[in-house]
C-alpha cells in the first residue's frame, strides 16, 4: 500500500503543476478529420506530413505484404527474421539516399527511437575515448542514445556553430560525433547543416543527422534535409523515420557501408529485438514510390502553400509564432496552465491542437504545437487561423 501511495502522491504532484499527460482515443484513421471519443475533430497534431498514413495504395500494399510474408517476422534480423521485404526496402532506401552519401547502405529499424540508440552506441562504443557533441534541443532518443553510448557528452547551445567550433577544437577525443535534429521537433526550425558539416570535415568528426521531420517533406524529391541543403559527405550518418511523412512505421539509418556494418555487429537495439513485420517493409516500398513521384511532389508543394497561409493569416500580438519554415508551426505561450487552457478551448471548438509542456520543452516555454499536413485543405487552415486569432484577442484583456 505504501508503494502505491508514493506513486499516487507523485502523480498528484503532476496534476498540481499542470503536467499530467492524457491520451485521447481516436476511432478513425490518422487524418485531418478524425473521430475522437465519438466526436468529429479537425486535427493539427499528427506528423503525417504528406497525408499518407491512410492512403489507399499503402493500405493495399500492407494487405499484399501480409498475404506474401505473413504477419510476424518471428525472430531478430540476425537469427531468421530478416525477410526479402526488409532486404529490398534497405536496397531501395540506400539507392534513394545515395546522391548524398558515399558508398551508401541503409538499415531498417522498428522505430526511430531504436535507430538513434543504435547509431550512437555503435559509432561511439568501439572507442573508450569518444566524445559526442549534442545540440541542446535534440530529441529525447538522441539524448538517451548519447547516455547509453557512455561517450563523453558535451552539449552545445541551440544553433550555435561558433561555440561548437571552439568545443571541437578543444577536444582530444579520437572519435568525435556531432549529433543534431535537422528539423527541431518542438520548434520547427532547422539546424545549420552546411556549416555543421564543414566543421565536422575540418575536425574529422561524424555528423549524425536525425531527419525525422525532414525525410519525405524536404527536398525536391523528398530525400529530406540533405537534399534541401544539397549535402554529400562520407562523414554523414543519416536517420530518417518512416512513421511520419512516410505514413507507415519504423525508421532507417543510411551511411557509408562500414558504418552500417558496425551497427549490425554492435548495436544492441538492432541485435536483440524482433524484426518488424515484413509487411510493413513491403508497404514502405509503395510509400517510397509515392514520396519520389508526382504525388509526393504535389503534396510537398501543397504543404508549402498551407505553411505560408498560416504564417500570413495569424495576427498575433501576445503569443509568439516561432521562426519556422517547416510543417511544425508552434505558438509560444509560456505557462503550462494557460497553454492547456487554450488547447482545451480549441478542442471545445472541434480543433485538436496539442499543448506541449516541460520536460518536452524548457520550463516557461509551453506552446501550442500546430502541425500541418498536405492532407489539410486551405479551408481547414482558414478555420484554424480564425479560431487562433479570436482566442488570442480574447486573452488580450491585459
Ligand atoms: C519521432 C522522432 C523520433 C523517433 O522516431 P519514432 O519512429 O517515432 O520512434 C526521433 N527523432 C525525432 C526528432 C523525432 O521527432
Short mmCIF file of C-alpha atoms and ligand atoms in Angstrom, two decimals:
data_model
loop_
_atom_site.label_atom_id
_atom_site.label_comp_id
_atom_site.label_asym_id
_atom_site.label_seq_id
_atom_site.Cartn_x
_atom_site.Cartn_y
_atom_site.Cartn_z
CA UNK A 1 0.00 0.00 0.00
CA UNK A 2 2.80 2.36 0.85
CA UNK A 3 4.43 1.82 -2.54
CA UNK A 4 1.19 2.64 -4.35
CA UNK A 5 0.60 5.68 -2.12
CA UNK A 6 4.02 7.05 -3.06
CA UNK A 7 3.27 6.75 -6.76
CA UNK A 8 -0.14 8.35 -6.31
CA UNK A 9 1.45 11.24 -4.48
CA UNK A 10 3.90 11.77 -7.36
CA UNK A 11 1.05 11.61 -9.86
CA UNK A 12 -0.91 14.17 -7.88
CA UNK A 13 2.08 16.48 -7.97
CA UNK A 14 1.94 16.30 -11.78
CA UNK A 15 -1.68 17.48 -11.61
CA UNK A 16 -0.73 20.41 -9.38
CA UNK A 17 1.82 21.60 -11.94
CA UNK A 18 -0.49 21.03 -14.97
CA UNK A 19 1.93 18.35 -16.13
CA UNK A 20 -0.29 15.25 -16.17
CA UNK A 21 -0.45 13.85 -19.71
CA UNK A 22 -3.52 12.09 -21.01
CA UNK A 23 -4.37 10.10 -24.12
CA UNK A 24 -7.33 10.57 -26.41
CA UNK A 25 -8.80 7.60 -28.23
CA UNK A 26 -9.20 8.00 -32.00
CA UNK A 27 -11.79 5.80 -33.67
CA UNK A 28 -10.83 6.61 -37.27
CA UNK A 29 -7.57 6.51 -39.26
CA UNK A 30 -4.99 9.27 -38.86
CA UNK A 31 -6.30 12.17 -40.97
CA UNK A 32 -7.18 15.86 -40.55
CA UNK A 33 -10.78 14.78 -39.92
CA UNK A 34 -10.68 12.30 -37.11
CA UNK A 35 -13.34 10.93 -34.80
CA UNK A 36 -12.22 11.17 -31.17
CA UNK A 37 -14.35 9.63 -28.43
CA UNK A 38 -17.27 9.72 -30.84
CA UNK A 39 -16.74 13.38 -31.80
CA UNK A 40 -15.53 14.67 -35.19
CA UNK A 41 -12.43 16.83 -34.81
CA UNK A 42 -10.23 18.81 -37.19
CA UNK A 43 -6.72 17.75 -36.17
CA UNK A 44 -3.47 19.71 -36.37
CA UNK A 45 -1.34 17.34 -34.36
CA UNK A 46 -0.04 14.43 -36.39
CA UNK A 47 3.35 14.12 -38.09
CA UNK A 48 1.66 12.56 -41.12
CA UNK A 49 3.00 15.46 -43.20
CA UNK A 50 2.11 14.06 -46.61
CA UNK A 51 -1.22 12.54 -45.56
CA UNK A 52 -0.07 9.00 -46.41
CA UNK A 53 -1.00 7.22 -43.15
CA UNK A 54 -4.35 6.12 -44.55
CA UNK A 55 -3.53 6.25 -48.27
CA UNK A 56 -5.46 3.52 -50.17
CA UNK A 57 -2.31 2.44 -52.04
CA UNK A 58 -0.47 1.85 -48.77
CA UNK A 59 -3.41 0.02 -47.19
CA UNK A 60 -3.46 -2.26 -50.22
CA UNK A 61 0.33 -2.73 -50.10
CA UNK A 62 0.16 -3.69 -46.42
CA UNK A 63 -2.54 -6.26 -47.23
CA UNK A 64 -0.43 -7.64 -50.06
CA UNK A 65 2.61 -7.76 -47.78
CA UNK A 66 0.70 -9.73 -45.14
CA UNK A 67 -0.51 -12.20 -47.76
CA UNK A 68 3.00 -12.64 -49.11
CA UNK A 69 5.03 -12.66 -45.87
CA UNK A 70 2.53 -13.33 -43.09
CA UNK A 71 2.21 -11.08 -40.09
CA UNK A 72 5.11 -11.61 -37.69
CA UNK A 73 8.80 -11.82 -38.57
CA UNK A 74 9.31 -14.48 -35.90
CA UNK A 75 12.86 -13.57 -34.87
CA UNK A 76 15.52 -10.89 -34.85
CA UNK A 77 17.24 -9.92 -38.10
CA UNK A 78 20.43 -11.82 -37.26
CA UNK A 79 18.62 -15.07 -36.48
CA UNK A 80 15.87 -15.67 -39.05
CA UNK A 81 13.63 -12.59 -39.07
CA UNK A 82 15.28 -10.78 -42.00
CA UNK A 83 12.88 -11.21 -44.92
CA UNK A 84 13.15 -10.37 -48.60
CA UNK A 85 10.84 -7.39 -47.92
CA UNK A 86 13.35 -5.92 -45.42
CA UNK A 87 16.26 -6.56 -47.79
CA UNK A 88 14.58 -4.93 -50.79
CA UNK A 89 13.47 -1.93 -48.73
CA UNK A 90 17.03 -1.39 -47.50
CA UNK A 91 18.37 -1.54 -51.07
CA UNK A 92 15.79 0.99 -52.25
CA UNK A 93 16.45 3.34 -49.34
CA UNK A 94 20.22 3.18 -49.93
CA UNK A 95 19.72 3.92 -53.62
CA UNK A 96 17.34 6.78 -52.78
CA UNK A 97 19.82 8.42 -50.40
CA UNK A 98 22.92 7.67 -52.48
CA UNK A 99 23.21 11.18 -54.04
CA UNK A 100 24.11 12.42 -50.54
CA UNK A 101 26.26 9.66 -49.08
CA UNK A 102 29.43 7.85 -50.19
CA UNK A 103 29.10 4.04 -50.52
CA UNK A 104 25.59 4.29 -49.15
CA UNK A 105 23.96 1.39 -47.37
CA UNK A 106 20.71 1.53 -45.36
CA UNK A 107 19.39 -0.37 -42.36
CA UNK A 108 15.71 -0.63 -41.40
CA UNK A 109 14.64 -0.37 -37.75
CA UNK A 110 11.37 -0.92 -35.87
CA UNK A 111 11.38 2.68 -34.60
CA UNK A 112 13.38 5.89 -34.89
CA UNK A 113 13.98 5.74 -31.16
CA UNK A 114 15.80 2.42 -31.54
CA UNK A 115 17.66 3.62 -34.65
CA UNK A 116 19.03 6.61 -32.73
CA UNK A 117 20.19 4.44 -29.82
CA UNK A 118 21.82 2.03 -32.28
CA UNK A 119 23.59 4.69 -34.30
CA UNK A 120 25.16 6.48 -31.34
CA UNK A 121 26.14 3.37 -29.40
CA UNK A 122 27.69 1.70 -32.46
CA UNK A 123 29.70 4.76 -33.51
CA UNK A 124 30.95 5.60 -30.03
CA UNK A 125 31.15 2.22 -28.31
CA UNK A 126 34.19 0.93 -30.16
CA UNK A 127 36.24 3.74 -28.71
CA UNK A 128 36.82 4.40 -24.99
CA UNK A 129 37.71 7.96 -25.89
CA UNK A 130 34.66 9.05 -27.93
CA UNK A 131 33.05 12.47 -27.47
CA UNK A 132 29.51 13.35 -28.53
CA UNK A 133 28.67 16.99 -29.22
CA UNK A 134 24.93 17.14 -28.74
CA UNK A 135 22.71 20.07 -29.79
CA UNK A 136 20.77 21.40 -26.80
CA UNK A 137 17.29 20.90 -28.34
CA UNK A 138 17.89 17.34 -29.56
CA UNK A 139 15.11 14.76 -29.42
CA UNK A 140 14.90 12.57 -26.30
CA UNK A 141 16.03 9.49 -28.24
CA UNK A 142 19.32 11.19 -29.22
CA UNK A 143 19.86 12.24 -25.61
CA UNK A 144 19.23 8.68 -24.44
CA UNK A 145 21.47 7.27 -27.19
CA UNK A 146 24.31 9.55 -26.12
CA UNK A 147 23.92 8.40 -22.49
CA UNK A 148 23.79 4.75 -23.48
CA UNK A 149 26.94 5.08 -25.60
CA UNK A 150 28.98 6.00 -22.49
CA UNK A 151 30.85 8.57 -24.55
CA UNK A 152 31.69 11.95 -23.03
CA UNK A 153 28.71 14.16 -23.83
CA UNK A 154 29.18 17.88 -24.46
CA UNK A 155 26.01 19.87 -25.09
CA UNK A 156 26.31 22.87 -27.42
CA UNK A 157 23.80 25.73 -27.45
CA UNK A 158 20.97 25.70 -29.99
CA UNK A 159 22.23 26.58 -33.48
CA UNK A 160 25.49 27.94 -32.11
CA UNK A 161 28.13 26.89 -34.66
CA UNK A 162 30.91 29.18 -33.33
CA UNK A 163 30.65 27.66 -29.84
CA UNK A 164 30.64 24.18 -31.34
CA UNK A 165 33.77 25.06 -33.34
CA UNK A 166 35.57 26.03 -30.13
CA UNK A 167 34.47 22.81 -28.42
CA UNK A 168 35.61 20.65 -31.35
CA UNK A 169 38.98 22.39 -31.46
CA UNK A 170 39.46 21.77 -27.73
CA UNK A 171 38.53 18.08 -27.90
CA UNK A 172 41.27 15.44 -27.79
CA UNK A 173 38.87 12.53 -28.43
CA UNK A 174 39.81 10.20 -31.28
CA UNK A 175 36.17 9.70 -32.26
CA UNK A 176 34.04 12.83 -32.41
CA UNK A 177 30.32 12.88 -33.23
CA UNK A 178 28.24 15.99 -33.79
CA UNK A 179 24.63 14.98 -33.26
CA UNK A 180 21.61 17.05 -34.23
CA UNK A 181 17.97 17.05 -35.26
CA UNK A 182 17.68 18.53 -38.77
CA UNK A 183 14.23 19.99 -38.09
CA UNK A 184 13.70 20.56 -34.36
CA UNK A 185 10.62 18.63 -33.40
CA UNK A 186 9.08 21.11 -30.96
CA UNK A 187 10.34 24.33 -32.59
CA UNK A 188 10.18 23.60 -36.31
CA UNK A 189 13.39 25.48 -37.15
CA UNK A 190 16.34 23.83 -38.90
CA UNK A 191 19.91 23.12 -37.87
CA UNK A 192 22.59 24.91 -39.95
CA UNK A 193 23.67 21.61 -41.53
CA UNK A 194 26.06 23.02 -44.18
CA UNK A 195 28.08 24.87 -41.50
CA UNK A 196 27.97 21.83 -39.19
CA UNK A 197 29.20 19.54 -41.97
CA UNK A 198 32.05 21.89 -42.84
CA UNK A 199 33.12 21.87 -39.18
CA UNK A 200 32.88 18.08 -38.98
CA UNK A 201 35.02 17.65 -42.09
CA UNK A 202 37.55 20.11 -40.73
CA UNK A 203 37.80 18.27 -37.38
CA UNK A 204 37.44 14.71 -38.65
CA UNK A 205 34.08 14.27 -36.91
CA UNK A 206 30.92 12.41 -37.86
CA UNK A 207 27.81 14.49 -38.49
CA UNK A 208 24.86 12.47 -37.24
CA UNK A 209 21.58 13.89 -38.55
CA UNK A 210 18.14 12.94 -37.20
CA UNK A 211 15.82 13.84 -40.08
CA UNK A 212 12.59 12.55 -38.52
CA UNK A 213 10.68 15.64 -39.69
CA UNK A 214 12.57 16.22 -42.95
CA UNK A 215 12.50 12.86 -44.70
CA UNK A 216 9.69 12.92 -47.28
CA UNK A 217 8.86 16.60 -46.74
CA UNK A 218 12.09 18.44 -47.63
CA UNK A 219 13.98 18.44 -50.93
CA UNK A 220 12.55 18.33 -54.45
CA UNK A 221 12.40 14.52 -54.34
CA UNK A 222 11.66 14.16 -50.63
CA UNK A 223 15.16 12.99 -49.71
CA UNK A 224 14.95 15.35 -46.76
CA UNK A 225 17.39 17.78 -45.19
CA UNK A 226 20.45 16.51 -47.10
CA UNK A 227 18.70 17.22 -50.38
CA UNK A 228 17.32 20.54 -49.09
CA UNK A 229 20.88 21.72 -48.36
CA UNK A 230 22.47 19.74 -51.22
CA UNK A 231 24.99 17.96 -48.97
CA UNK A 232 27.15 14.95 -49.71
CA UNK A 233 29.87 13.54 -47.50
CA UNK A 234 31.47 10.42 -46.10
CA UNK A 235 31.16 11.99 -42.65
CA UNK A 236 27.35 11.95 -42.75
CA UNK A 237 25.30 9.44 -40.80
CA UNK A 238 21.61 9.88 -41.58
CA UNK A 239 18.49 8.73 -39.73
CA UNK A 240 15.07 9.07 -41.36
CA UNK A 241 11.84 7.94 -39.73
CA UNK A 242 9.18 6.11 -41.70
CA UNK A 243 6.19 6.64 -39.40
CA UNK A 244 5.89 10.37 -40.05
CA UNK A 245 5.85 11.65 -43.66
CA UNK A 246 6.25 8.09 -44.97
CA UNK A 247 2.98 7.21 -43.21
CA UNK A 248 3.82 3.66 -42.09
CA UNK A 249 6.27 3.00 -39.26
CA UNK A 250 9.87 2.27 -38.43
CA UNK A 251 12.99 4.15 -39.43
CA UNK A 252 16.28 3.71 -41.24
CA UNK A 253 19.89 4.69 -40.89
CA UNK A 254 21.77 5.43 -44.11
CA UNK A 255 25.54 5.92 -44.16
CA UNK A 256 28.78 4.52 -45.53
CA UNK A 257 28.62 0.71 -45.68
CA UNK A 258 31.22 0.40 -42.92
CA UNK A 259 29.06 2.45 -40.54
CA UNK A 260 26.05 0.26 -41.26
CA UNK A 261 28.06 -2.94 -40.83
CA UNK A 262 29.31 -1.66 -37.46
CA UNK A 263 25.71 -1.05 -36.35
CA UNK A 264 24.71 -4.57 -37.42
CA UNK A 265 27.64 -6.05 -35.47
CA UNK A 266 27.47 -3.88 -32.37
CA UNK A 267 24.14 -2.15 -31.76
CA UNK A 268 22.13 -3.90 -29.10
CA UNK A 269 18.85 -2.19 -30.12
CA UNK A 270 19.34 -3.77 -33.54
CA UNK A 271 20.60 -7.20 -32.49
CA UNK A 272 18.38 -8.03 -29.52
CA UNK A 273 14.94 -7.26 -30.85
CA UNK A 274 12.45 -8.99 -33.10
CA UNK A 275 12.41 -7.68 -36.66
CA UNK A 276 9.41 -5.52 -37.59
CA UNK A 277 6.62 -7.19 -39.56
CA UNK A 278 7.87 -7.74 -43.14
CA UNK A 279 4.50 -6.47 -44.39
CA UNK A 280 5.42 -3.02 -43.05
CA UNK A 281 8.65 -3.07 -45.06
CA UNK A 282 6.65 -4.19 -48.10
CA UNK A 283 4.16 -1.30 -47.66
CA UNK A 284 7.08 1.11 -47.30
CA UNK A 285 8.19 0.28 -50.86
CA UNK A 286 4.96 1.87 -52.09
CA UNK A 287 5.38 4.76 -49.70
CA UNK A 288 8.84 5.43 -51.10
CA UNK A 289 7.46 5.36 -54.65
CA UNK A 290 4.80 7.91 -53.68
CA UNK A 291 7.33 10.18 -51.95
CA UNK A 292 9.63 10.17 -55.01
CA UNK A 293 6.85 10.52 -57.57
CA UNK A 294 4.33 13.08 -58.78
CA UNK A 295 2.00 12.69 -55.77
CA UNK A 296 4.87 13.37 -53.39
CA UNK A 297 5.93 16.46 -55.31
CA UNK A 298 2.36 17.81 -55.41
CA UNK A 299 1.85 17.19 -51.72
CA UNK A 300 5.11 18.87 -50.74
CA UNK A 301 4.10 21.90 -52.83
CA UNK A 302 0.63 21.99 -51.23
CA UNK A 303 2.20 21.80 -47.76
CA UNK A 304 4.30 24.88 -48.56
CA UNK A 305 1.13 26.75 -49.61
CA UNK A 306 -0.53 25.89 -46.28
CA UNK A 307 2.54 26.92 -44.26
CA UNK A 308 2.57 30.34 -45.99
CA UNK A 309 -1.20 30.69 -45.49
CA UNK A 310 -0.91 30.07 -41.74
CA UNK A 311 2.05 32.43 -41.34
CA UNK A 312 0.30 35.22 -43.22
CA UNK A 313 -3.10 34.69 -41.59
CA UNK A 314 -2.09 34.84 -37.94
CA UNK A 315 -2.27 38.33 -36.43
CA UNK A 316 -0.81 37.59 -33.03
CA UNK A 317 0.29 40.22 -30.54
CA UNK A 318 0.76 38.32 -27.33
CA UNK A 319 1.69 34.79 -28.31
CA UNK A 320 4.82 34.33 -30.33
CA UNK A 321 4.94 32.50 -33.63
CA UNK A 322 8.24 30.60 -33.64
CA UNK A 323 10.65 31.15 -36.55
CA UNK A 324 9.85 28.02 -38.55
CA UNK A 325 9.52 27.44 -42.28
CA UNK A 326 8.51 23.81 -41.87
CA UNK A 327 5.21 22.00 -41.24
CA UNK A 328 5.83 22.35 -37.49
CA UNK A 329 4.41 25.78 -36.59
CA UNK A 330 4.43 26.21 -32.81
CA UNK A 331 2.93 29.16 -30.94
CA UNK A 332 4.86 30.03 -27.82
CA UNK A 333 2.53 30.66 -24.86
CA UNK A 334 4.79 30.27 -21.81
CA UNK A 335 2.94 28.87 -18.80
CA UNK A 336 1.68 25.30 -18.64
CA UNK A 337 -1.79 26.05 -17.31
CA UNK A 338 -2.51 28.77 -19.86
CA UNK A 339 -1.27 26.55 -22.68
CA UNK A 340 -3.51 23.70 -21.60
CA UNK A 341 -6.49 26.06 -21.16
CA UNK A 342 -6.02 27.29 -24.73
CA UNK A 343 -5.69 23.76 -26.07
CA UNK A 344 -8.94 22.91 -24.25
CA UNK A 345 -10.69 25.99 -25.67
CA UNK A 346 -9.67 24.99 -29.21
CA UNK A 347 -10.75 21.43 -28.53
CA UNK A 348 -14.19 22.66 -27.43
CA UNK A 349 -14.49 24.25 -30.89
CA UNK A 350 -13.61 20.99 -32.61
CA UNK A 351 -9.95 21.87 -33.24
CA UNK A 352 -7.33 19.44 -31.98
CA UNK A 353 -4.03 21.23 -31.34
CA UNK A 354 -1.76 19.73 -28.68
CA UNK A 355 -0.26 21.73 -25.83
CA UNK A 356 3.40 20.84 -25.28
CA UNK A 357 4.87 21.22 -21.80
CA UNK A 358 8.12 20.51 -19.95
CA UNK A 359 10.08 18.29 -19.87
CA UNK A 360 9.45 18.00 -23.63
CA UNK A 361 10.29 21.73 -23.90
CA UNK A 362 12.20 24.00 -21.44
CA UNK A 363 10.33 25.35 -18.40
CA UNK A 364 8.41 28.55 -19.21
CA UNK A 365 8.17 27.78 -22.95
CA UNK A 366 4.99 25.72 -23.08
CA UNK A 367 3.44 26.00 -26.51
CA UNK A 368 0.67 25.01 -28.87
CA UNK A 369 2.30 22.78 -31.46
CA UNK A 370 0.43 23.15 -34.74
CA UNK A 371 1.48 20.67 -37.38
CA UNK A 372 0.26 20.96 -40.93
CA UNK A 373 -0.24 18.11 -43.36
CA UNK A 374 -0.69 18.03 -47.11
CA UNK A 375 -3.99 16.34 -46.31
CA UNK A 376 -5.31 19.65 -44.89
CA UNK A 377 -7.26 21.92 -47.21
CA UNK A 378 -6.93 25.70 -47.31
CA UNK A 379 -10.41 25.83 -45.69
CA UNK A 380 -9.09 23.73 -42.78
CA UNK A 381 -6.21 26.12 -42.24
CA UNK A 382 -8.51 29.16 -42.58
CA UNK A 383 -10.70 27.72 -39.81
CA UNK A 384 -7.66 27.30 -37.56
CA UNK A 385 -6.44 30.84 -38.28
CA UNK A 386 -9.84 32.34 -37.38
CA UNK A 387 -10.02 30.37 -34.14
CA UNK A 388 -6.46 31.22 -33.07
CA UNK A 389 -6.76 34.94 -33.88
CA UNK A 390 -10.06 35.11 -31.97
CA UNK A 391 -8.74 33.21 -28.97
CA UNK A 392 -5.64 35.37 -28.79
CA UNK A 393 -7.57 38.64 -28.94
CA UNK A 394 -9.90 37.36 -26.18
CA UNK A 395 -6.88 36.64 -23.99
CA UNK A 396 -5.59 40.17 -24.67
CA UNK A 397 -7.50 41.92 -21.92
CA UNK A 398 -4.22 42.98 -20.24
C1 LIG B 1 9.65 10.98 -33.75
C2 LIG B 1 11.08 11.25 -33.59
C3 LIG B 1 12.00 10.22 -33.34
C4 LIG B 1 11.55 8.82 -33.02
O1 LIG B 1 11.04 8.17 -34.13
P1 LIG B 1 9.98 7.01 -33.90
O2 LIG B 1 9.99 6.25 -35.17
O3 LIG B 1 8.69 7.68 -33.61
O4 LIG B 1 10.47 6.19 -32.73
C5 LIG B 1 13.34 10.52 -33.32
N1 LIG B 1 13.77 11.79 -33.51
C6 LIG B 1 12.92 12.80 -33.71
C7 LIG B 1 13.46 14.17 -33.91
C8 LIG B 1 11.55 12.57 -33.75
O5 LIG B 1 10.71 13.58 -33.92
#
